[in-house]
Coordinates of C-alpha atoms in Angstrom, one line a residue:
X1 CA -50.4 -36.1 34.0
X2 CA -50.2 -33.5 31.3
X3 CA -48.1 -31.3 33.6
X4 CA -45.6 -34.2 34.1
X5 CA -45.4 -34.8 30.3
X6 CA -44.9 -31.1 29.7
X7 CA -42.1 -30.9 32.3
X8 CA -40.4 -34.0 30.8
X9 CA -40.6 -32.6 27.3
X10 CA -39.2 -29.2 28.5
X11 CA -36.3 -30.9 30.3
X12 CA -35.5 -33.0 27.2
X13 CA -35.5 -29.9 25.0
X14 CA -33.3 -28.1 27.5
X15 CA -30.8 -31.0 27.6
X16 CA -30.8 -31.2 23.7
X17 CA -30.3 -27.5 23.4
X18 CA -27.4 -27.7 25.9
X19 CA -25.7 -30.5 24.0
X20 CA -26.3 -28.7 20.6
X21 CA -24.8 -25.5 21.9
X22 CA -21.8 -27.4 23.3
X23 CA -21.3 -29.3 20.0
X24 CA -21.5 -26.1 17.9
X25 CA -18.7 -24.4 19.8
X26 CA -15.2 -24.8 18.4
X27 CA -12.8 -26.7 20.7
X28 CA -9.6 -24.8 21.7
X29 CA -6.7 -26.0 23.7
X30 CA -4.1 -23.3 24.7
X31 CA -1.1 -22.9 27.0
X32 CA -0.1 -19.7 28.8
X33 CA 3.0 -18.8 30.8
X34 CA 5.1 -15.6 31.5
X35 CA 7.5 -14.5 28.8
X36 CA 10.4 -14.1 31.2
X37 CA 11.1 -15.6 34.6
X38 CA 14.0 -15.3 37.1
X39 CA 16.3 -18.1 38.1
X40 CA 14.9 -19.6 41.3
X41 CA 11.5 -18.0 41.0
X42 CA 8.5 -20.4 40.7
X43 CA 5.9 -19.6 38.1
X44 CA 2.7 -21.2 36.7
X45 CA 2.0 -22.8 33.4
X46 CA -1.7 -23.3 32.6
X47 CA -3.3 -25.5 29.9
X48 CA -6.9 -24.3 29.2
X49 CA -9.6 -26.3 27.3
X50 CA -13.1 -25.1 26.5
X51 CA -14.6 -28.5 26.5
X52 CA -14.8 -31.6 28.7
X53 CA -11.9 -34.0 27.8
X54 CA -11.9 -37.7 27.5
X55 CA -10.8 -39.3 30.7
X56 CA -7.1 -40.0 31.0
X57 CA -6.1 -38.5 27.7
X58 CA -4.0 -35.5 29.0
X59 CA -0.3 -35.8 28.3
X60 CA 1.9 -33.2 29.8
X61 CA 5.2 -32.0 28.2
X62 CA 8.6 -33.1 29.6
X63 CA 9.3 -29.7 31.2
X64 CA 13.0 -30.0 30.4
X65 CA 15.0 -27.3 32.1
X66 CA 12.5 -26.9 34.9
X67 CA 11.7 -28.6 38.2
X68 CA 8.0 -29.4 38.8
X69 CA 7.2 -28.4 42.3
X70 CA 3.4 -28.6 42.1
X71 CA 0.8 -30.0 39.8
X72 CA -1.1 -31.1 37.9
X73 CA -4.0 -29.3 39.5
X74 CA -7.3 -29.6 37.7
X75 CA -10.1 -27.1 37.7
X76 CA -13.5 -27.6 36.0
X77 CA -16.4 -25.2 35.6
X78 CA -19.3 -24.4 33.3
X79 CA -22.0 -21.8 33.0
X80 CA -25.3 -21.6 31.0
X81 CA -26.9 -18.3 30.1
X82 CA -30.2 -17.8 28.3
X83 CA -31.0 -14.4 26.8
X84 CA -33.9 -13.9 24.5
X85 CA -34.3 -17.6 23.8
X86 CA -30.6 -17.8 22.9
X87 CA -28.6 -20.3 25.0
X88 CA -24.9 -19.9 25.6
X89 CA -22.9 -22.6 27.4
X90 CA -19.3 -22.0 28.5
X91 CA -17.0 -24.8 29.7
X92 CA -13.7 -24.2 31.4
X93 CA -11.2 -27.1 32.1
X94 CA -7.7 -26.0 33.3
X95 CA -4.6 -28.0 34.3
X96 CA -2.0 -26.0 36.2
X97 CA 1.7 -26.7 37.0
X98 CA 4.1 -24.7 39.1
X99 CA 7.6 -24.9 37.7
X100 CA 11.0 -23.8 39.0
X101 CA 13.7 -22.7 36.5
X102 CA 17.0 -24.5 36.8
X103 CA 19.4 -22.1 35.0
X104 CA 19.3 -19.0 32.8
X105 CA 18.8 -19.3 29.1
X106 CA 16.0 -19.8 26.5
X107 CA 13.9 -22.9 27.3
X108 CA 10.8 -24.1 25.4
X109 CA 7.9 -25.9 27.1
X110 CA 6.8 -28.5 24.6
X111 CA 3.2 -29.1 23.4
X112 CA 0.7 -30.8 25.7
X113 CA -1.9 -33.3 24.3
X114 CA -5.5 -34.0 25.2
X115 CA -8.5 -35.7 23.5
X116 CA -12.1 -34.6 23.2
X117 CA -14.6 -37.0 21.7
X118 CA -11.8 -39.0 20.2
X119 CA -10.1 -36.0 18.5
X120 CA -6.6 -35.1 19.7
X121 CA -5.7 -31.5 20.3
X122 CA -2.2 -30.0 21.0
X123 CA -1.0 -26.7 22.4
X124 CA 1.7 -24.6 20.7
X125 CA 5.2 -24.7 22.2
X126 CA 5.9 -21.9 24.7
X127 CA 9.4 -20.2 24.5
X128 CA 10.4 -18.8 27.9
X129 CA 13.5 -16.7 28.7
X130 CA 15.1 -17.4 32.0
X131 CA 17.2 -14.5 33.4
X132 CA 19.5 -14.1 36.3
X133 CA 18.4 -10.9 38.1
X134 CA 21.4 -10.9 40.3
X135 CA 23.5 -9.8 37.4
X136 CA 21.5 -6.6 36.9
X137 CA 23.5 -3.4 37.7
X138 CA 22.3 -1.4 40.7
X139 CA 20.7 2.0 40.0
X140 CA 22.5 5.1 41.2
X141 CA 20.9 6.7 44.2
X142 CA 19.4 10.2 43.5
X143 CA 20.6 13.2 45.6
X144 CA 18.6 16.1 47.1
X145 CA 15.3 16.5 48.9
X146 CA 14.0 13.2 50.4
X147 CA 10.6 13.5 48.7
X148 CA 12.1 14.6 45.4
X149 CA 14.7 11.8 45.8
X150 CA 11.8 9.2 46.2
X151 CA 10.0 10.6 43.1
X152 CA 13.1 10.6 41.0
X153 CA 14.0 7.1 42.3
X154 CA 10.5 5.9 41.3
X155 CA 10.7 7.4 37.8
X156 CA 14.2 6.0 37.3
X157 CA 13.0 2.6 38.5
X158 CA 10.1 2.7 36.1
X159 CA 12.3 3.8 33.2
X160 CA 14.9 1.1 34.0
X161 CA 12.2 -1.6 33.9
X162 CA 11.8 -1.0 30.1
X163 CA 14.9 -1.8 28.2
X164 CA 15.7 -0.4 24.8
X165 CA 14.9 -3.7 23.1
X166 CA 11.8 -4.5 25.2
X167 CA 9.6 -3.0 22.5
X168 CA 10.5 -3.2 18.8
X169 CA 8.7 -2.4 15.6
X170 CA 9.9 -4.4 12.6
X171 CA 9.1 -4.1 8.9
X172 CA 9.2 -7.6 7.3
X173 CA 9.0 -7.9 3.5
X174 CA 8.3 -11.1 1.5
X175 CA 11.0 -10.2 -1.0
X176 CA 13.5 -7.4 -1.7
X177 CA 13.8 -7.8 -5.5
X178 CA 10.7 -7.9 -7.8
X179 CA 9.7 -7.0 -11.3
X180 CA 7.7 -3.9 -12.0
X181 CA 4.0 -4.8 -11.3
X182 CA 5.0 -7.9 -9.3
X183 CA 3.5 -7.8 -5.8
X184 CA 5.4 -8.0 -2.5
X185 CA 4.0 -8.1 1.0
X186 CA 5.2 -5.9 3.9
X187 CA 4.3 -6.6 7.5
X188 CA 4.7 -4.2 10.3
X189 CA 5.0 -6.3 13.5
X190 CA 5.3 -5.2 17.1
X191 CA 7.6 -7.2 19.4
X192 CA 6.9 -6.7 23.2
X193 CA 8.5 -8.0 26.3
X194 CA 6.6 -5.7 28.8
X195 CA 2.9 -5.0 29.2
X196 CA 1.7 -2.3 26.8
X197 CA -1.5 -0.4 27.5
X198 CA -1.8 1.8 24.5
X199 CA -0.2 3.3 21.3
X200 CA 0.1 7.0 20.4
X201 CA 1.4 9.0 17.4
X202 CA 1.0 6.1 15.0
X203 CA 2.4 6.8 11.6
X204 CA 2.8 4.5 8.6
X205 CA 4.6 5.3 5.4
X206 CA 2.9 6.5 2.2
X207 CA 4.7 4.0 -0.1
X208 CA 5.8 6.4 -2.8
X209 CA 6.2 4.5 -6.1
X210 CA 3.9 1.7 -5.0
X211 CA 0.2 1.0 -5.4
X212 CA -0.7 -0.2 -1.9
X213 CA -3.5 -2.5 -0.9
X214 CA -4.1 -2.9 2.9
X215 CA -4.8 -6.4 4.1
X216 CA -7.2 -7.3 6.9
X217 CA -5.5 -7.8 10.2
X218 CA -8.6 -7.6 12.5
X219 CA -8.2 -11.3 13.4
X220 CA -4.5 -11.2 14.0
X221 CA -3.6 -12.9 17.3
X222 CA -0.7 -12.4 19.6
X223 CA 2.0 -15.0 19.2
X224 CA 5.3 -15.8 20.9
X225 CA 8.5 -15.6 19.0
X226 CA 12.2 -15.7 19.8
X227 CA 14.2 -12.8 18.2
X228 CA 17.9 -12.0 18.8
X229 CA 17.9 -14.6 21.6
X230 CA 15.0 -13.1 23.5
X231 CA 11.4 -14.2 23.8
X232 CA 8.7 -11.6 22.6
X233 CA 5.0 -11.4 22.3
X234 CA 4.3 -10.3 18.7
X235 CA 1.3 -8.7 17.1
X236 CA 0.8 -7.7 13.4
X237 CA 0.0 -4.0 13.4
X238 CA -0.5 -3.5 9.6
X239 CA 0.1 -5.5 6.5
X240 CA 0.1 -4.3 2.9
X241 CA 0.4 -5.7 -0.6
X242 CA 2.6 -3.4 -2.6
X243 CA 2.7 -3.2 -6.4
X244 CA 5.7 -1.3 -7.7
X245 CA 4.8 1.2 -10.5
X246 CA 8.3 2.1 -11.6
X247 CA 11.7 0.4 -12.0
X248 CA 14.7 1.3 -9.9
X249 CA 15.4 1.3 -6.2
X250 CA 12.2 2.2 -4.2
X251 CA 12.3 3.0 -0.5
X252 CA 9.8 2.0 2.1
X253 CA 9.9 4.7 4.7
X254 CA 10.0 3.8 8.4
X255 CA 6.8 3.4 10.4
X256 CA 6.8 4.9 13.9
X257 CA 4.7 4.9 17.0
X258 CA 4.9 5.6 20.7
X259 CA 4.0 2.5 22.8
X260 CA 2.9 3.2 26.4
X261 CA 4.3 0.4 28.7
X262 CA 2.9 -0.1 32.1
X263 CA 5.3 -1.2 34.9
X264 CA 4.8 -1.8 38.6
X265 CA 7.2 -0.2 41.1
X266 CA 7.5 -0.3 44.9
X267 CA 6.0 2.7 46.6
X268 CA 7.0 4.0 50.0
X269 CA 4.1 6.5 50.2
X270 CA 1.5 3.7 50.0
X271 CA 3.3 1.6 52.6
X272 CA 1.2 -1.1 54.3
X273 CA 1.8 -1.5 58.0
X274 CA 1.5 -5.3 57.8
X275 CA 3.1 -6.2 54.5
X276 CA 5.7 -3.5 54.1
X277 CA 5.3 -1.5 50.9
X278 CA 2.6 -0.7 48.3
X279 CA 2.8 -0.7 44.5
X280 CA 2.3 2.0 41.9
X281 CA 1.4 1.6 38.2
X282 CA 3.6 3.8 36.1
X283 CA 3.2 4.5 32.3
X284 CA 6.5 4.6 30.4
X285 CA 6.3 5.9 26.8
X286 CA 8.7 4.4 24.3
X287 CA 9.0 5.7 20.8
X288 CA 9.9 2.9 18.3
X289 CA 10.6 3.0 14.6
X290 CA 11.0 0.4 11.9
X291 CA 14.1 0.4 9.7
X292 CA 14.0 1.9 6.3
X293 CA 13.9 -0.8 3.5
X294 CA 15.1 -0.6 0.0
X295 CA 13.4 -2.6 -2.7
X296 CA 15.0 -3.4 -6.1
X297 CA 12.4 -3.1 -8.9
X298 CA 13.6 -4.7 -12.1
X299 CA 12.2 -3.4 -15.4
X300 CA 10.1 -5.8 -17.6
X301 CA 12.2 -7.3 -20.4
X302 CA 12.2 -5.8 -23.8
X303 CA 10.2 -7.3 -26.7
X304 CA 6.8 -7.2 -25.1
X305 CA 4.0 -8.4 -27.5
X306 CA 1.6 -5.9 -29.0
X307 CA -1.2 -7.3 -26.9
X308 CA 0.6 -6.7 -23.6
X309 CA -1.0 -3.9 -21.4
X310 CA 0.9 -4.3 -18.1
X311 CA -0.5 -7.6 -16.6
X312 CA 2.0 -9.3 -14.3
X313 CA 1.3 -12.7 -12.7
X314 CA -0.2 -16.0 -13.8
X315 CA -3.4 -15.9 -15.8
X316 CA -5.8 -18.0 -17.9
X317 CA -8.3 -16.8 -20.5
X318 CA -11.7 -18.2 -21.4
X319 CA -13.7 -16.9 -24.4
X320 CA -17.5 -17.4 -24.9
X321 CA -18.0 -16.9 -28.6
X322 CA -21.3 -15.7 -30.2
X323 CA -23.3 -18.1 -32.5
X324 CA -21.6 -18.6 -35.9
X325 CA -24.9 -17.8 -37.7
X326 CA -26.7 -14.6 -37.0
X327 CA -29.4 -12.6 -38.8
X328 CA -28.7 -9.1 -39.9
X329 CA -29.6 -6.3 -37.4
X330 CA -29.5 -8.8 -34.5
X331 CA -27.4 -8.4 -31.4
X332 CA -24.8 -10.7 -30.0
X333 CA -22.0 -10.7 -27.3
X334 CA -18.4 -11.8 -27.4
X335 CA -17.2 -12.5 -23.8
X336 CA -13.6 -12.8 -22.5
X337 CA -12.9 -13.9 -18.9
X338 CA -9.4 -13.5 -17.5
X339 CA -8.7 -15.4 -14.3
X340 CA -5.6 -15.9 -12.1
X341 CA -3.3 -14.3 -9.6
X342 CA -1.4 -11.0 -10.1
X343 CA -2.2 -7.4 -10.6
X344 CA -5.8 -8.1 -11.7
X345 CA -6.8 -4.6 -10.8
X346 CA -4.7 -3.2 -13.7
X347 CA -5.8 -5.8 -16.3
X348 CA -7.4 -4.0 -19.3
X349 CA -9.9 -5.3 -21.8
X350 CA -8.2 -7.1 -24.7
X351 CA -8.7 -5.6 -28.1
X352 CA -11.5 -7.1 -30.2
X353 CA -11.4 -6.3 -33.9
X354 CA -14.8 -6.4 -35.7
X355 CA -15.7 -5.6 -39.4
X356 CA -16.6 -2.0 -40.2
X357 CA -20.2 -2.9 -40.9
X358 CA -20.7 -4.1 -37.3
X359 CA -22.0 -1.7 -34.7
X360 CA -19.9 -2.2 -31.5
X361 CA -21.0 -0.8 -28.1
X362 CA -19.1 0.0 -24.9
X363 CA -17.4 -2.9 -23.1
X364 CA -19.1 -4.1 -20.0
X365 CA -16.7 -5.2 -17.2
X366 CA -17.5 -7.4 -14.2
X367 CA -15.0 -8.7 -11.7
X368 CA -14.6 -10.8 -8.5
X369 CA -11.3 -10.0 -6.8
X370 CA -10.0 -11.4 -3.5
X371 CA -7.1 -9.9 -1.6
X372 CA -5.1 -12.1 0.7
X373 CA -1.5 -12.3 1.9
X374 CA -0.7 -14.5 -1.1
X375 CA -1.7 -11.7 -3.5
X376 CA -4.8 -10.6 -5.5
X377 CA -6.7 -13.4 -7.2
X378 CA -10.0 -13.8 -9.0
X379 CA -11.2 -12.8 -12.4
X380 CA -12.2 -9.9 -14.7
X381 CA -14.8 -10.5 -17.4
X382 CA -15.3 -8.3 -20.4
X383 CA -18.4 -8.4 -22.6
X384 CA -18.3 -6.9 -26.1
X385 CA -21.9 -6.3 -27.3
X386 CA -22.3 -5.7 -31.1
X387 CA -24.9 -5.7 -33.9
X388 CA -24.2 -7.1 -37.3
X389 CA -25.8 -4.7 -39.8
X390 CA -25.0 -6.2 -43.2
X391 CA -25.3 -9.8 -44.4
X392 CA -22.3 -11.7 -45.5
X393 CA -19.5 -14.0 -44.2
X394 CA -16.9 -12.5 -41.9
X395 CA -13.7 -13.9 -40.3
X396 CA -13.2 -12.5 -36.7
X397 CA -9.6 -12.5 -35.6
X398 CA -8.8 -14.2 -32.3
X399 CA -8.6 -12.1 -29.1
X400 CA -5.1 -12.0 -27.7
X401 CA -4.1 -11.3 -24.1
X402 CA -0.4 -11.1 -23.0
X403 CA 1.1 -11.0 -19.6
X404 CA 4.5 -11.3 -18.0
X405 CA 5.1 -14.4 -15.8
X406 CA 7.7 -13.5 -13.1
X407 CA 8.2 -17.2 -12.3
X408 CA 9.2 -18.0 -15.9
X409 CA 10.6 -14.6 -16.5
X410 CA 9.0 -14.4 -19.9
X411 CA 5.9 -13.0 -21.7
X412 CA 3.0 -15.4 -22.2
X413 CA 0.3 -14.9 -24.9
X414 CA -3.2 -16.4 -24.7
X415 CA -5.5 -16.6 -27.7
X416 CA -9.1 -17.4 -28.3
X417 CA -10.4 -19.5 -31.1
X418 CA -10.9 -17.9 -34.6
X419 CA -14.5 -17.2 -35.5
X420 CA -16.3 -17.3 -38.8
X421 CA -19.6 -15.4 -38.7
X422 CA -22.3 -16.0 -41.3
X423 CA -24.7 -13.1 -41.3
X424 CA -28.0 -14.0 -43.0
X425 CA -30.7 -11.5 -44.4
X426 CA -33.0 -9.9 -41.8
X427 CA -35.9 -12.4 -41.3
X428 CA -38.2 -9.6 -40.3
X429 CA -38.3 -8.2 -43.8
X430 CA -37.0 -4.9 -42.9
X431 CA -34.8 -4.7 -46.0
X432 CA -31.2 -3.8 -46.1
X433 CA -29.8 -1.6 -43.4
X434 CA -27.9 1.5 -44.6
X435 CA -24.6 1.9 -42.9
X436 CA -22.9 5.3 -42.8
X437 CA -19.3 4.8 -44.0
X438 CA -16.6 5.4 -41.4
X439 CA -18.7 5.1 -38.3
X440 CA -21.1 2.8 -36.5
X441 CA -24.8 3.7 -36.4
X442 CA -27.0 4.0 -33.3
X443 CA -30.3 2.2 -33.1
X444 CA -32.2 5.5 -33.5
X445 CA -30.4 6.2 -36.8
X446 CA -31.5 2.9 -38.4
X447 CA -34.9 3.5 -40.0
X448 CA -36.8 1.0 -42.0
X449 CA -38.4 2.0 -45.2
X450 CA -42.2 2.4 -45.1
X451 CA -42.2 3.6 -41.5
X452 CA -40.4 7.0 -41.6
X453 CA -42.6 8.5 -44.5
X454 CA -46.2 9.3 -44.2
X455 CA -48.7 9.8 -47.2
X456 CA -49.8 13.4 -47.8
X457 CA -53.7 13.8 -48.0
X458 CA -54.9 15.3 -51.3
X459 CA -58.0 17.3 -52.1
X460 CA -59.8 20.1 -50.2
X461 CA -59.7 19.8 -46.5
X462 CA -63.0 20.2 -44.7
X463 CA -62.0 21.6 -41.3
X464 CA -64.4 22.7 -38.6
X465 CA -63.8 23.6 -35.0
X466 CA -64.7 20.9 -32.4
X467 CA -65.5 21.8 -28.8
X468 CA -65.6 18.9 -26.4
X469 CA -67.7 19.2 -23.2
X470 CA -65.7 19.2 -20.0
X471 CA -67.5 16.1 -18.6
X472 CA -65.6 12.9 -19.8
X473 CA -63.1 15.1 -21.7
X474 CA -59.3 14.5 -21.5
X475 CA -58.9 17.2 -18.9
X476 CA -61.7 15.7 -16.8
X477 CA -60.0 12.3 -16.8
X478 CA -56.6 13.8 -16.0
X479 CA -58.0 15.7 -13.0
X480 CA -59.9 12.7 -11.7
X481 CA -56.9 10.5 -12.0
X482 CA -54.7 13.1 -10.3
X483 CA -57.1 13.4 -7.3
X484 CA -57.4 9.6 -6.9
X485 CA -53.6 9.3 -7.1
X486 CA -53.2 12.1 -4.4
X487 CA -55.6 10.3 -2.1
X488 CA -53.8 7.0 -2.7
X489 CA -50.5 8.6 -1.8
X490 CA -51.9 10.2 1.4
X491 CA -53.5 6.8 2.4
X492 CA -50.2 4.9 1.8
X493 CA -48.2 7.5 3.8
X494 CA -50.6 7.3 6.7
X495 CA -50.5 3.5 6.7
X496 CA -46.7 3.5 6.6
X497 CA -46.6 6.0 9.5
X498 CA -49.0 3.7 11.5
X499 CA -46.9 0.6 10.8
X500 CA -43.7 2.4 11.7
X501 CA -45.1 3.6 15.0
X502 CA -46.2 0.1 15.8
X503 CA -42.8 -1.3 14.9
X504 CA -40.7 -0.9 18.1
X505 CA -37.5 -2.0 16.4
X506 CA -37.9 0.5 13.6
X507 CA -38.6 3.3 16.0
X508 CA -35.6 2.4 18.1
X509 CA -33.4 2.4 15.0
X510 CA -34.6 5.9 14.0
X511 CA -34.2 7.2 17.5
X512 CA -30.7 5.6 17.9
X513 CA -28.8 8.7 16.8
X514 CA -30.9 11.0 19.0
X515 CA -30.5 8.9 22.1
X516 CA -26.7 8.7 21.4
X517 CA -26.5 12.5 21.1
X518 CA -28.2 12.9 24.5
X519 CA -25.7 10.4 26.1
X520 CA -22.8 12.2 24.5
X521 CA -24.1 15.4 26.1
X522 CA -24.1 13.7 29.5
X523 CA -20.6 12.4 28.9
X524 CA -19.4 15.9 28.0
X525 CA -20.9 17.2 31.2
X526 CA -19.0 14.6 33.2
X527 CA -15.8 15.4 31.2
X528 CA -16.2 19.1 32.2
X529 CA -16.6 18.0 35.8
X530 CA -13.5 15.8 35.5
X531 CA -15.6 12.9 36.6
X532 CA -13.5 10.3 34.8
X533 CA -15.3 7.1 35.8
X534 CA -18.7 8.5 35.0
X535 CA -17.5 9.9 31.7
X536 CA -16.2 6.6 30.4
X537 CA -19.2 4.7 31.6
X538 CA -21.5 7.2 29.8
X539 CA -19.4 7.0 26.6
X540 CA -19.7 3.1 26.7
X541 CA -23.5 3.5 27.2
X542 CA -23.7 5.9 24.2
X543 CA -21.6 3.7 21.9
X544 CA -23.1 0.3 22.8
X545 CA -26.6 1.8 23.1
X546 CA -26.4 3.3 19.6
X547 CA -25.5 -0.1 18.1
X548 CA -28.2 -1.9 20.2
X549 CA -30.9 0.5 19.0
X550 CA -29.7 0.7 15.4
X551 CA -29.4 -3.1 14.9
X552 CA -32.2 -4.1 17.3
X553 CA -29.7 -6.3 19.3
X554 CA -29.8 -6.4 23.1
X555 CA -26.8 -4.9 24.7
X556 CA -26.1 -8.1 26.5
X557 CA -25.6 -9.9 23.2
X558 CA -23.4 -7.2 21.6
X559 CA -19.8 -8.1 20.9
X560 CA -17.2 -6.4 18.8
X561 CA -17.4 -9.2 16.2
X562 CA -21.1 -9.0 15.6
X563 CA -21.0 -5.2 15.6
X564 CA -18.3 -5.3 12.8
X565 CA -20.4 -7.9 10.9
X566 CA -23.6 -5.7 11.1
X567 CA -21.7 -2.6 10.0
X568 CA -20.2 -4.5 7.1
X569 CA -23.7 -5.6 6.0
X570 CA -24.7 -2.0 5.9
X571 CA -21.8 -0.8 3.8
X572 CA -19.7 0.7 6.5
X573 CA -16.0 0.4 5.7
X574 CA -13.6 -1.9 7.6
X575 CA -11.6 1.1 8.8
X576 CA -14.7 2.7 10.4
X577 CA -15.5 -0.6 12.1
X578 CA -12.0 -0.9 13.4
X579 CA -12.1 2.7 14.7
X580 CA -15.4 1.9 16.6
X581 CA -13.9 -1.2 18.3
X582 CA -10.7 0.7 19.1
X583 CA -12.7 3.4 20.9
X584 CA -14.6 0.8 22.8
X585 CA -11.3 -0.8 23.8
X586 CA -9.9 2.5 24.8
X587 CA -12.9 3.3 27.0
X588 CA -12.7 -0.1 28.7
X589 CA -9.0 0.2 29.4
X590 CA -9.4 3.8 30.7
X591 CA -12.4 2.8 32.9
X592 CA -10.7 -0.1 34.7
X593 CA -7.0 0.7 34.3
X594 CA -5.4 2.5 37.3
X595 CA -3.6 4.8 34.9
X596 CA -5.5 5.7 31.8
X597 CA -3.6 6.3 28.6
X598 CA -6.3 8.2 26.8
X599 CA -7.5 11.8 27.2
X600 CA -11.2 12.3 27.8
X601 CA -11.5 15.1 25.2
X602 CA -9.8 12.8 22.5
X603 CA -12.1 9.9 23.4
X604 CA -15.2 12.2 23.3
X605 CA -14.2 13.7 19.9
X606 CA -13.5 10.3 18.4
X607 CA -16.7 8.8 19.7
X608 CA -18.9 11.6 18.3
X609 CA -17.1 11.5 15.0
X610 CA -17.3 7.8 14.4
X611 CA -21.1 7.7 15.3
X612 CA -21.7 10.6 12.8
X613 CA -19.8 8.8 10.1
X614 CA -21.6 5.5 10.7
X615 CA -25.0 7.2 10.7
X616 CA -24.2 9.0 7.4
X617 CA -23.4 5.7 5.7
X618 CA -26.4 3.7 7.1
X619 CA -28.8 6.5 6.2
X620 CA -27.5 6.6 2.6

């Protein structure tokens, strides 16, 4: 009976965990199709959902400009995986259509609709370019040796598959005319109509005359756009916020890179006796460059207020004033908080004017700044600590902060409330504090009368030598305390060593770098033997194994996203995290791609370098 109850409970918990895992996953509904298709050539359009839909809620688009020759074909599937008590459930629901283009031109497949638990989801429209391949000019036949003629023909065929405008690099700016200090956004975007397997010789401009802030593009996804009448897959390569530091015409130099496109050509050497010919994968490099852009930077208008220090944007100011009544020789703080959007990084502390009898200390600055495509926003807070040394009544002038608002094209001045301070006598009875004219006094310089003068003993002094025994003397207690402290330190060190040896996760973390070095040595040996598959396999084991040992995460649960998250928690820069994931991607592509675009020596050097940099940051 107990066994039956235990089995029922376990089954209920398993079902509850499955539904919990399914409910926690975000629902996505996406459509996929080729970028370009030929007239009269059928192709597939797939609508993929990662959840089970409500029955009868799927609505297909009209498919104008196409003939539907098959579909809809539904496919359902799910899988459950449990690793270290962590359950993962994956659901796949796909609806497929086979379409036949009617005529050349640009046609858009409209959005499809489906409902999951009463919520409606829609796909994005899919632009598709329909071309007439019969209008393409025939290639000139090469002359000479038959084998050489076949190789040249294959190269020419591969080159002809990648047109001049099949890969583009554009620089897109949010505006071309700004004021000095006003931000603008520049986006370097890749436009591709052919499969690209890698990028080489990547070079971005140095932005002379600008202060540049790179934006995070790690989560940028490929999208489909129509440009110059053609359909492209686009990807944001880099994005920056630029703050011009001088007036005039500033130039954004071109960015450039070499994209490696991969095309499939017919091969006579690999001919199949049953199906005719084989196919070869050929890498075709294409060097692309963005155009040079000129930005007009207008100078700030004349007549800036005296409290203007270069702030450009939209800001507000809050001031937390000290109490209006203070005792002499007591400390207080005047706080000013400037919030808003603009060049917050360059905002300086406003000037606070205090009476000469006040002792003012260095300004403490705290900030919270967020960088996004819309600009830099957040706040900077300035704390002015001071000590009122002399009693009396003082009028403190308001704090002023001025900034230039580009939207209004004028200077704006913010002011705090005026403050009247009433400094009462020191309640501790310390007497009046003496203030040195012309400068503030430090706390060490302020001495209260009666404590800095000692009375001189009068009369004949009766002095005699005193020899203390060693036992219970000062030296005795110092030595005893030192010995006890030494034993306590040794005991603590031994206990720590025992705990660390028993902590398998800590031992793995400490040995992570050593194990990675051993695997890098094995990878180098495979590289020298030109064993390409074994080399990339060993490199992946070294990189993933290092992260698994260092963060105590099983290799099966490691993903690029949680690796970047763990590295960010330990202070590793986003650039180093991006480099690590790029090396992983390069190894994966080189291991499974028929024609690798990466050199083993380059991959080996980058892998060793990034692990060394990460280890140096984590050990810090």
